[in-house]
């Protein structure tokens, strides 16, 4: 594992090389023994038998045409390379004797193996114990497509893909400035997954960059194949169910976060970007707000916050009022509830809990099955099962209405990770309501606020801007200001340059 910042003291001492053998062709062949996609050829330089080099690559990761035209062909041109000793030949290739656009001089076997596994072609000089690695990566990757989760009517129509270099290029098109820094390294003892830490040098706080790099350097795992390992390293409270890392598949949203003074992380093999630091309010925002009138965006923001409260507390409040506080329900509504509950054999807590779990199971079934089947299962389950349960007098109609309203409100939340945490919280609040009525719901709300208040994300309070000692904190949370008034960047991020417009 390579440390991203050498001046940041690593938690773990620098490890010894995994393969301490000398850099020779036999060592490379031995390591890739029984690897059917490994290929190597011994090439007589300039068709002269005086000097021979070995060319190694992994089939499928490289382009065969590039190796043939950019590497093998220049090596065998007698007019350029015939009669050259190994030392002079290596110097010639470094100065442009090979037509490939990148070249790395390697003297360690570990570095050569890493380059081969990332789509490079290596020319090994056994007599010099060195290798020259040229990037000949294959272009057989998924094409850039439209976002599937973060759709926008007025935004761009491209999304991140699984190739790191393509993703950084998409970002460069949005932020065409040399202050956009991209520091790349490898994580994972087995996977050697390439990651890129990105930030705007003239905007972001240097302490934030150093802290993010330090946490990535302490990550010591076998493989980085999903976001779970990275999220745990970047989260201040990894045991909390609430998300502490922003996920986005949109390059424009990723660039917007960087321009605010945050740092982002792109991972080779993952079509999403990760952004820190975050607050709870960031998970309630959508990228489309920037493309809408500020009054419309403010109204939708208030609606999302109201939906959050409904999804979290509506089932629990209904259970508390129906079981302990019937005097709070209007008389006509209470009579309707009593009439619907007369032949239901289960308590209000059990029927609402059962409907909530059924709703979650239907949602999971719709996500896991193929699209046509998943949509059909969700519709059939919601209609047939719900209607049959009411007709069989297993649950009351009011319980189905409450659960349905809470479920629909949960669908309005922009973040799926936040929606999952809210579903878990709603079930916990339901048990609290069944035990102590509205007093239990109030206690749950207090404990929830206390828990959220104890979370920090790289020094930023998770409840910001509500945690600020500022009179307009609630207004900033719910409403969106006109573009002409958004002059300064958020001071909680400690940006170098607070002014975002003249």
JSON list of C-alpha atoms in Angstrom, two decimals, residues 292-465:
[
{"chain": "A", "resi": 292, "resn": "UNK", "atom": "CA", "xyz": [-34.76, 25.78, -10.29]},
{"chain": "A", "resi": 293, "resn": "UNK", "atom": "CA", "xyz": [-36.09, 29.13, -9.08]},
{"chain": "A", "resi": 294, "resn": "UNK", "atom": "CA", "xyz": [-35.13, 29.71, -5.48]},
{"chain": "A", "resi": 295, "resn": "UNK", "atom": "CA", "xyz": [-38.80, 29.94, -4.37]},
{"chain": "A", "resi": 296, "resn": "UNK", "atom": "CA", "xyz": [-39.66, 26.60, -5.96]},
{"chain": "A", "resi": 297, "resn": "UNK", "atom": "CA", "xyz": [-36.49, 25.01, -4.57]},
{"chain": "A", "resi": 298, "resn": "UNK", "atom": "CA", "xyz": [-37.33, 26.35, -1.09]},
{"chain": "A", "resi": 299, "resn": "UNK", "atom": "CA", "xyz": [-40.87, 24.96, -1.25]},
{"chain": "A", "resi": 300, "resn": "UNK", "atom": "CA", "xyz": [-39.61, 21.53, -2.30]},
{"chain": "A", "resi": 301, "resn": "UNK", "atom": "CA", "xyz": [-37.01, 21.63, 0.46]},
{"chain": "A", "resi": 302, "resn": "UNK", "atom": "CA", "xyz": [-39.69, 22.26, 3.09]},
{"chain": "A", "resi": 303, "resn": "UNK", "atom": "CA", "xyz": [-41.74, 19.42, 1.59]},
{"chain": "A", "resi": 304, "resn": "UNK", "atom": "CA", "xyz": [-38.78, 17.02, 1.88]},
{"chain": "A", "resi": 305, "resn": "UNK", "atom": "CA", "xyz": [-38.20, 17.91, 5.53]},
{"chain": "A", "resi": 306, "resn": "UNK", "atom": "CA", "xyz": [-41.91, 17.40, 6.24]},
{"chain": "A", "resi": 307, "resn": "UNK", "atom": "CA", "xyz": [-41.71, 14.02, 4.49]},
{"chain": "A", "resi": 308, "resn": "UNK", "atom": "CA", "xyz": [-38.75, 13.12, 6.69]},
{"chain": "A", "resi": 309, "resn": "UNK", "atom": "CA", "xyz": [-40.78, 13.78, 9.84]},
{"chain": "A", "resi": 310, "resn": "UNK", "atom": "CA", "xyz": [-43.73, 11.80, 8.48]},
{"chain": "A", "resi": 311, "resn": "UNK", "atom": "CA", "xyz": [-41.60, 8.81, 7.51]},
{"chain": "A", "resi": 312, "resn": "UNK", "atom": "CA", "xyz": [-39.86, 8.80, 10.89]},
{"chain": "A", "resi": 313, "resn": "UNK", "atom": "CA", "xyz": [-42.66, 9.56, 13.36]},
{"chain": "A", "resi": 314, "resn": "UNK", "atom": "CA", "xyz": [-46.11, 9.04, 11.74]},
{"chain": "A", "resi": 315, "resn": "UNK", "atom": "CA", "xyz": [-46.47, 5.28, 12.50]},
{"chain": "A", "resi": 316, "resn": "UNK", "atom": "CA", "xyz": [-45.18, 5.78, 16.05]},
{"chain": "A", "resi": 317, "resn": "UNK", "atom": "CA", "xyz": [-47.48, 8.75, 16.75]},
{"chain": "A", "resi": 318, "resn": "UNK", "atom": "CA", "xyz": [-50.50, 6.81, 15.44]},
{"chain": "A", "resi": 319, "resn": "UNK", "atom": "CA", "xyz": [-49.71, 3.81, 17.64]},
{"chain": "A", "resi": 320, "resn": "UNK", "atom": "CA", "xyz": [-49.16, 6.04, 20.69]},
{"chain": "A", "resi": 321, "resn": "UNK", "atom": "CA", "xyz": [-52.42, 7.92, 20.20]},
{"chain": "A", "resi": 322, "resn": "UNK", "atom": "CA", "xyz": [-54.45, 4.79, 19.41]},
{"chain": "A", "resi": 323, "resn": "UNK", "atom": "CA", "xyz": [-53.12, 2.83, 22.40]},
{"chain": "A", "resi": 324, "resn": "UNK", "atom": "CA", "xyz": [-52.56, 5.46, 25.12]},
{"chain": "A", "resi": 325, "resn": "UNK", "atom": "CA", "xyz": [-53.91, 8.87, 24.13]},
{"chain": "A", "resi": 326, "resn": "UNK", "atom": "CA", "xyz": [-57.31, 8.33, 22.53]},
{"chain": "A", "resi": 327, "resn": "UNK", "atom": "CA", "xyz": [-58.50, 11.68, 23.92]},
{"chain": "A", "resi": 328, "resn": "UNK", "atom": "CA", "xyz": [-56.22, 13.45, 21.43]},
{"chain": "A", "resi": 329, "resn": "UNK", "atom": "CA", "xyz": [-58.04, 11.93, 18.44]},
{"chain": "A", "resi": 330, "resn": "UNK", "atom": "CA", "xyz": [-61.15, 13.78, 17.13]},
{"chain": "A", "resi": 331, "resn": "UNK", "atom": "CA", "xyz": [-64.36, 12.01, 18.12]},
{"chain": "A", "resi": 332, "resn": "UNK", "atom": "CA", "xyz": [-65.60, 11.11, 14.63]},
{"chain": "A", "resi": 333, "resn": "UNK", "atom": "CA", "xyz": [-62.16, 9.82, 13.63]},
{"chain": "A", "resi": 334, "resn": "UNK", "atom": "CA", "xyz": [-61.89, 7.85, 16.86]},
{"chain": "A", "resi": 335, "resn": "UNK", "atom": "CA", "xyz": [-65.29, 6.21, 16.25]},
{"chain": "A", "resi": 336, "resn": "UNK", "atom": "CA", "xyz": [-64.18, 5.27, 12.74]},
{"chain": "A", "resi": 337, "resn": "UNK", "atom": "CA", "xyz": [-60.96, 3.74, 14.11]},
{"chain": "A", "resi": 338, "resn": "UNK", "atom": "CA", "xyz": [-62.84, 1.80, 16.78]},
{"chain": "A", "resi": 339, "resn": "UNK", "atom": "CA", "xyz": [-65.30, 0.45, 14.23]},
{"chain": "A", "resi": 340, "resn": "UNK", "atom": "CA", "xyz": [-62.50, -0.67, 11.91]},
{"chain": "A", "resi": 341, "resn": "UNK", "atom": "CA", "xyz": [-60.62, -2.32, 14.82]},
{"chain": "A", "resi": 342, "resn": "UNK", "atom": "CA", "xyz": [-63.53, -4.30, 16.25]},
{"chain": "A", "resi": 343, "resn": "UNK", "atom": "CA", "xyz": [-62.84, -7.52, 14.33]},
{"chain": "A", "resi": 344, "resn": "UNK", "atom": "CA", "xyz": [-59.03, -7.19, 14.05]},
{"chain": "A", "resi": 345, "resn": "UNK", "atom": "CA", "xyz": [-57.39, -9.80, 16.33]},
{"chain": "A", "resi": 346, "resn": "UNK", "atom": "CA", "xyz": [-54.05, -8.01, 16.71]},
{"chain": "A", "resi": 347, "resn": "UNK", "atom": "CA", "xyz": [-53.07, -4.95, 18.68]},
{"chain": "A", "resi": 348, "resn": "UNK", "atom": "CA", "xyz": [-52.37, -1.65, 16.93]},
{"chain": "A", "resi": 349, "resn": "UNK", "atom": "CA", "xyz": [-48.63, -2.06, 17.52]},
{"chain": "A", "resi": 350, "resn": "UNK", "atom": "CA", "xyz": [-48.51, -5.49, 15.92]},
{"chain": "A", "resi": 351, "resn": "UNK", "atom": "CA", "xyz": [-50.58, -4.58, 12.88]},
{"chain": "A", "resi": 352, "resn": "UNK", "atom": "CA", "xyz": [-48.58, -1.42, 12.13]},
{"chain": "A", "resi": 353, "resn": "UNK", "atom": "CA", "xyz": [-45.30, -3.26, 12.71]},
{"chain": "A", "resi": 354, "resn": "UNK", "atom": "CA", "xyz": [-46.42, -6.08, 10.41]},
{"chain": "A", "resi": 355, "resn": "UNK", "atom": "CA", "xyz": [-47.42, -3.64, 7.68]},
{"chain": "A", "resi": 356, "resn": "UNK", "atom": "CA", "xyz": [-44.12, -1.77, 7.99]},
{"chain": "A", "resi": 357, "resn": "UNK", "atom": "CA", "xyz": [-42.12, -4.98, 7.66]},
{"chain": "A", "resi": 358, "resn": "UNK", "atom": "CA", "xyz": [-44.28, -6.07, 4.71]},
{"chain": "A", "resi": 359, "resn": "UNK", "atom": "CA", "xyz": [-43.69, -2.71, 3.04]},
{"chain": "A", "resi": 360, "resn": "UNK", "atom": "CA", "xyz": [-39.92, -3.07, 3.48]},
{"chain": "A", "resi": 361, "resn": "UNK", "atom": "CA", "xyz": [-39.98, -6.65, 2.14]},
{"chain": "A", "resi": 362, "resn": "UNK", "atom": "CA", "xyz": [-41.93, -5.57, -0.94]},
{"chain": "A", "resi": 363, "resn": "UNK", "atom": "CA", "xyz": [-39.43, -2.79, -1.53]},
{"chain": "A", "resi": 364, "resn": "UNK", "atom": "CA", "xyz": [-36.49, -5.16, -1.22]},
{"chain": "A", "resi": 365, "resn": "UNK", "atom": "CA", "xyz": [-38.16, -7.64, -3.56]},
{"chain": "A", "resi": 366, "resn": "UNK", "atom": "CA", "xyz": [-38.69, -4.90, -6.13]},
{"chain": "A", "resi": 367, "resn": "UNK", "atom": "CA", "xyz": [-35.02, -3.89, -5.93]},
{"chain": "A", "resi": 368, "resn": "UNK", "atom": "CA", "xyz": [-33.52, -7.38, -6.15]},
{"chain": "A", "resi": 369, "resn": "UNK", "atom": "CA", "xyz": [-35.66, -8.77, -8.98]},
{"chain": "A", "resi": 370, "resn": "UNK", "atom": "CA", "xyz": [-35.26, -7.74, -12.64]},
{"chain": "A", "resi": 371, "resn": "UNK", "atom": "CA", "xyz": [-37.04, -4.50, -13.51]},
{"chain": "A", "resi": 372, "resn": "UNK", "atom": "CA", "xyz": [-40.19, -5.86, -15.19]},
{"chain": "A", "resi": 373, "resn": "UNK", "atom": "CA", "xyz": [-40.68, -8.58, -12.56]},
{"chain": "A", "resi": 374, "resn": "UNK", "atom": "CA", "xyz": [-39.79, -6.26, -9.68]},
{"chain": "A", "resi": 375, "resn": "UNK", "atom": "CA", "xyz": [-42.34, -3.64, -10.70]},
{"chain": "A", "resi": 376, "resn": "UNK", "atom": "CA", "xyz": [-45.01, -6.31, -11.10]},
{"chain": "A", "resi": 377, "resn": "UNK", "atom": "CA", "xyz": [-44.28, -7.86, -7.69]},
{"chain": "A", "resi": 378, "resn": "UNK", "atom": "CA", "xyz": [-44.43, -4.46, -5.98]},
{"chain": "A", "resi": 379, "resn": "UNK", "atom": "CA", "xyz": [-47.76, -3.53, -7.55]},
{"chain": "A", "resi": 380, "resn": "UNK", "atom": "CA", "xyz": [-49.35, -6.94, -7.02]},
{"chain": "A", "resi": 381, "resn": "UNK", "atom": "CA", "xyz": [-48.09, -7.15, -3.46]},
{"chain": "A", "resi": 382, "resn": "UNK", "atom": "CA", "xyz": [-49.33, -3.67, -2.55]},
{"chain": "A", "resi": 383, "resn": "UNK", "atom": "CA", "xyz": [-52.77, -4.15, -4.11]},
{"chain": "A", "resi": 384, "resn": "UNK", "atom": "CA", "xyz": [-53.61, -7.78, -3.60]},
{"chain": "A", "resi": 385, "resn": "UNK", "atom": "CA", "xyz": [-51.95, -8.41, -0.25]},
{"chain": "A", "resi": 386, "resn": "UNK", "atom": "CA", "xyz": [-53.13, -5.12, 1.25]},
{"chain": "A", "resi": 387, "resn": "UNK", "atom": "CA", "xyz": [-56.70, -5.48, 0.00]},
{"chain": "A", "resi": 388, "resn": "UNK", "atom": "CA", "xyz": [-56.86, -9.12, 1.08]},
{"chain": "A", "resi": 389, "resn": "UNK", "atom": "CA", "xyz": [-55.56, -8.26, 4.55]},
{"chain": "A", "resi": 390, "resn": "UNK", "atom": "CA", "xyz": [-58.29, -5.65, 5.00]},
{"chain": "A", "resi": 391, "resn": "UNK", "atom": "CA", "xyz": [-61.06, -7.94, 3.73]},
{"chain": "A", "resi": 392, "resn": "UNK", "atom": "CA", "xyz": [-59.84, -10.77, 5.95]},
{"chain": "A", "resi": 393, "resn": "UNK", "atom": "CA", "xyz": [-59.87, -8.29, 8.87]},
{"chain": "A", "resi": 394, "resn": "UNK", "atom": "CA", "xyz": [-56.24, -9.01, 9.71]},
{"chain": "A", "resi": 395, "resn": "UNK", "atom": "CA", "xyz": [-55.35, -5.30, 9.73]},
{"chain": "A", "resi": 396, "resn": "UNK", "atom": "CA", "xyz": [-57.46, -2.16, 9.81]},
{"chain": "A", "resi": 397, "resn": "UNK", "atom": "CA", "xyz": [-57.67, 0.24, 6.84]},
{"chain": "A", "resi": 398, "resn": "UNK", "atom": "CA", "xyz": [-56.34, 3.15, 8.91]},
{"chain": "A", "resi": 399, "resn": "UNK", "atom": "CA", "xyz": [-53.15, 1.19, 9.67]},
{"chain": "A", "resi": 400, "resn": "UNK", "atom": "CA", "xyz": [-52.57, 0.61, 5.95]},
{"chain": "A", "resi": 401, "resn": "UNK", "atom": "CA", "xyz": [-53.13, 4.32, 5.25]},
{"chain": "A", "resi": 402, "resn": "UNK", "atom": "CA", "xyz": [-50.63, 5.35, 7.93]},
{"chain": "A", "resi": 403, "resn": "UNK", "atom": "CA", "xyz": [-47.96, 2.92, 6.72]},
{"chain": "A", "resi": 404, "resn": "UNK", "atom": "CA", "xyz": [-48.56, 3.88, 3.08]},
{"chain": "A", "resi": 405, "resn": "UNK", "atom": "CA", "xyz": [-48.24, 7.61, 3.80]},
{"chain": "A", "resi": 406, "resn": "UNK", "atom": "CA", "xyz": [-45.04, 7.01, 5.78]},
{"chain": "A", "resi": 407, "resn": "UNK", "atom": "CA", "xyz": [-43.65, 4.81, 2.98]},
{"chain": "A", "resi": 408, "resn": "UNK", "atom": "CA", "xyz": [-44.42, 7.35, 0.27]},
{"chain": "A", "resi": 409, "resn": "UNK", "atom": "CA", "xyz": [-42.86, 10.10, 2.39]},
{"chain": "A", "resi": 410, "resn": "UNK", "atom": "CA", "xyz": [-39.71, 7.98, 2.71]},
{"chain": "A", "resi": 411, "resn": "UNK", "atom": "CA", "xyz": [-39.47, 7.73, -1.07]},
{"chain": "A", "resi": 412, "resn": "UNK", "atom": "CA", "xyz": [-39.10, 11.52, -1.31]},
{"chain": "A", "resi": 413, "resn": "UNK", "atom": "CA", "xyz": [-35.77, 11.44, 0.56]},
{"chain": "A", "resi": 414, "resn": "UNK", "atom": "CA", "xyz": [-32.93, 12.08, -1.91]},
{"chain": "A", "resi": 415, "resn": "UNK", "atom": "CA", "xyz": [-30.44, 9.70, -0.24]},
{"chain": "A", "resi": 416, "resn": "UNK", "atom": "CA", "xyz": [-31.12, 5.96, -0.17]},
{"chain": "A", "resi": 417, "resn": "UNK", "atom": "CA", "xyz": [-28.70, 5.56, 2.74]},
{"chain": "A", "resi": 418, "resn": "UNK", "atom": "CA", "xyz": [-30.63, 8.15, 4.72]},
{"chain": "A", "resi": 419, "resn": "UNK", "atom": "CA", "xyz": [-33.93, 6.49, 3.81]},
{"chain": "A", "resi": 420, "resn": "UNK", "atom": "CA", "xyz": [-32.63, 3.17, 5.16]},
{"chain": "A", "resi": 421, "resn": "UNK", "atom": "CA", "xyz": [-31.59, 4.82, 8.44]},
{"chain": "A", "resi": 422, "resn": "UNK", "atom": "CA", "xyz": [-35.00, 6.50, 8.68]},
{"chain": "A", "resi": 423, "resn": "UNK", "atom": "CA", "xyz": [-36.78, 3.16, 8.22]},
{"chain": "A", "resi": 424, "resn": "UNK", "atom": "CA", "xyz": [-34.71, 1.69, 11.03]},
{"chain": "A", "resi": 425, "resn": "UNK", "atom": "CA", "xyz": [-35.49, 4.72, 13.18]},
{"chain": "A", "resi": 426, "resn": "UNK", "atom": "CA", "xyz": [-39.23, 4.48, 12.47]},
{"chain": "A", "resi": 427, "resn": "UNK", "atom": "CA", "xyz": [-39.30, 0.88, 13.72]},
{"chain": "A", "resi": 428, "resn": "UNK", "atom": "CA", "xyz": [-37.39, 1.89, 16.87]},
{"chain": "A", "resi": 429, "resn": "UNK", "atom": "CA", "xyz": [-39.80, 4.78, 17.45]},
{"chain": "A", "resi": 430, "resn": "UNK", "atom": "CA", "xyz": [-42.69, 2.34, 16.96]},
{"chain": "A", "resi": 431, "resn": "UNK", "atom": "CA", "xyz": [-41.47, 0.13, 19.82]},
{"chain": "A", "resi": 432, "resn": "UNK", "atom": "CA", "xyz": [-40.96, 3.22, 22.00]},
{"chain": "A", "resi": 433, "resn": "UNK", "atom": "CA", "xyz": [-44.54, 4.29, 21.28]},
{"chain": "A", "resi": 434, "resn": "UNK", "atom": "CA", "xyz": [-45.84, 0.83, 22.14]},
{"chain": "A", "resi": 435, "resn": "UNK", "atom": "CA", "xyz": [-44.02, 0.90, 25.49]},
{"chain": "A", "resi": 436, "resn": "UNK", "atom": "CA", "xyz": [-44.68, 4.44, 26.71]},
{"chain": "A", "resi": 437, "resn": "UNK", "atom": "CA", "xyz": [-46.96, 6.23, 24.25]},
{"chain": "A", "resi": 438, "resn": "UNK", "atom": "CA", "xyz": [-46.08, 9.77, 23.26]},
{"chain": "A", "resi": 439, "resn": "UNK", "atom": "CA", "xyz": [-43.64, 9.94, 26.17]},
{"chain": "A", "resi": 440, "resn": "UNK", "atom": "CA", "xyz": [-41.68, 7.13, 24.54]},
{"chain": "A", "resi": 441, "resn": "UNK", "atom": "CA", "xyz": [-41.78, 8.90, 21.18]},
{"chain": "A", "resi": 442, "resn": "UNK", "atom": "CA", "xyz": [-40.52, 12.08, 22.82]},
{"chain": "A", "resi": 443, "resn": "UNK", "atom": "CA", "xyz": [-37.72, 10.20, 24.57]},
{"chain": "A", "resi": 444, "resn": "UNK", "atom": "CA", "xyz": [-36.74, 8.58, 21.26]},
{"chain": "A", "resi": 445, "resn": "UNK", "atom": "CA", "xyz": [-36.66, 11.99, 19.57]},
{"chain": "A", "resi": 446, "resn": "UNK", "atom": "CA", "xyz": [-34.41, 13.39, 22.31]},
{"chain": "A", "resi": 447, "resn": "UNK", "atom": "CA", "xyz": [-32.03, 10.43, 22.11]},
{"chain": "A", "resi": 448, "resn": "UNK", "atom": "CA", "xyz": [-31.97, 10.72, 18.32]},
{"chain": "A", "resi": 449, "resn": "UNK", "atom": "CA", "xyz": [-31.05, 14.41, 18.47]},
{"chain": "A", "resi": 450, "resn": "UNK", "atom": "CA", "xyz": [-28.41, 13.65, 21.10]},
{"chain": "A", "resi": 451, "resn": "UNK", "atom": "CA", "xyz": [-26.94, 10.93, 18.88]},
{"chain": "A", "resi": 452, "resn": "UNK", "atom": "CA", "xyz": [-26.85, 13.18, 15.82]},
{"chain": "A", "resi": 453, "resn": "UNK", "atom": "CA", "xyz": [-25.34, 15.97, 17.89]},
{"chain": "A", "resi": 454, "resn": "UNK", "atom": "CA", "xyz": [-22.40, 13.77, 18.92]},
{"chain": "A", "resi": 455, "resn": "UNK", "atom": "CA", "xyz": [-21.39, 13.07, 15.31]},
{"chain": "A", "resi": 456, "resn": "UNK", "atom": "CA", "xyz": [-18.75, 15.15, 13.59]},
{"chain": "A", "resi": 457, "resn": "UNK", "atom": "CA", "xyz": [-17.52, 14.82, 10.03]},
{"chain": "A", "resi": 458, "resn": "UNK", "atom": "CA", "xyz": [-13.93, 16.04, 9.75]},
{"chain": "A", "resi": 459, "resn": "UNK", "atom": "CA", "xyz": [-14.63, 18.68, 12.36]},
{"chain": "A", "resi": 460, "resn": "UNK", "atom": "CA", "xyz": [-18.00, 19.75, 10.89]},
{"chain": "A", "resi": 461, "resn": "UNK", "atom": "CA", "xyz": [-21.03, 19.23, 13.13]},
{"chain": "A", "resi": 462, "resn": "UNK", "atom": "CA", "xyz": [-23.49, 16.72, 11.70]},
{"chain": "A", "resi": 463, "resn": "UNK", "atom": "CA", "xyz": [-26.41, 18.98, 12.69]},
{"chain": "A", "resi": 464, "resn": "UNK", "atom": "CA", "xyz": [-25.03, 22.09, 10.99]},
{"chain": "A", "resi": 465, "resn": "UNK", "atom": "CA", "xyz": [-26.35, 24.70, 10.46]}
]
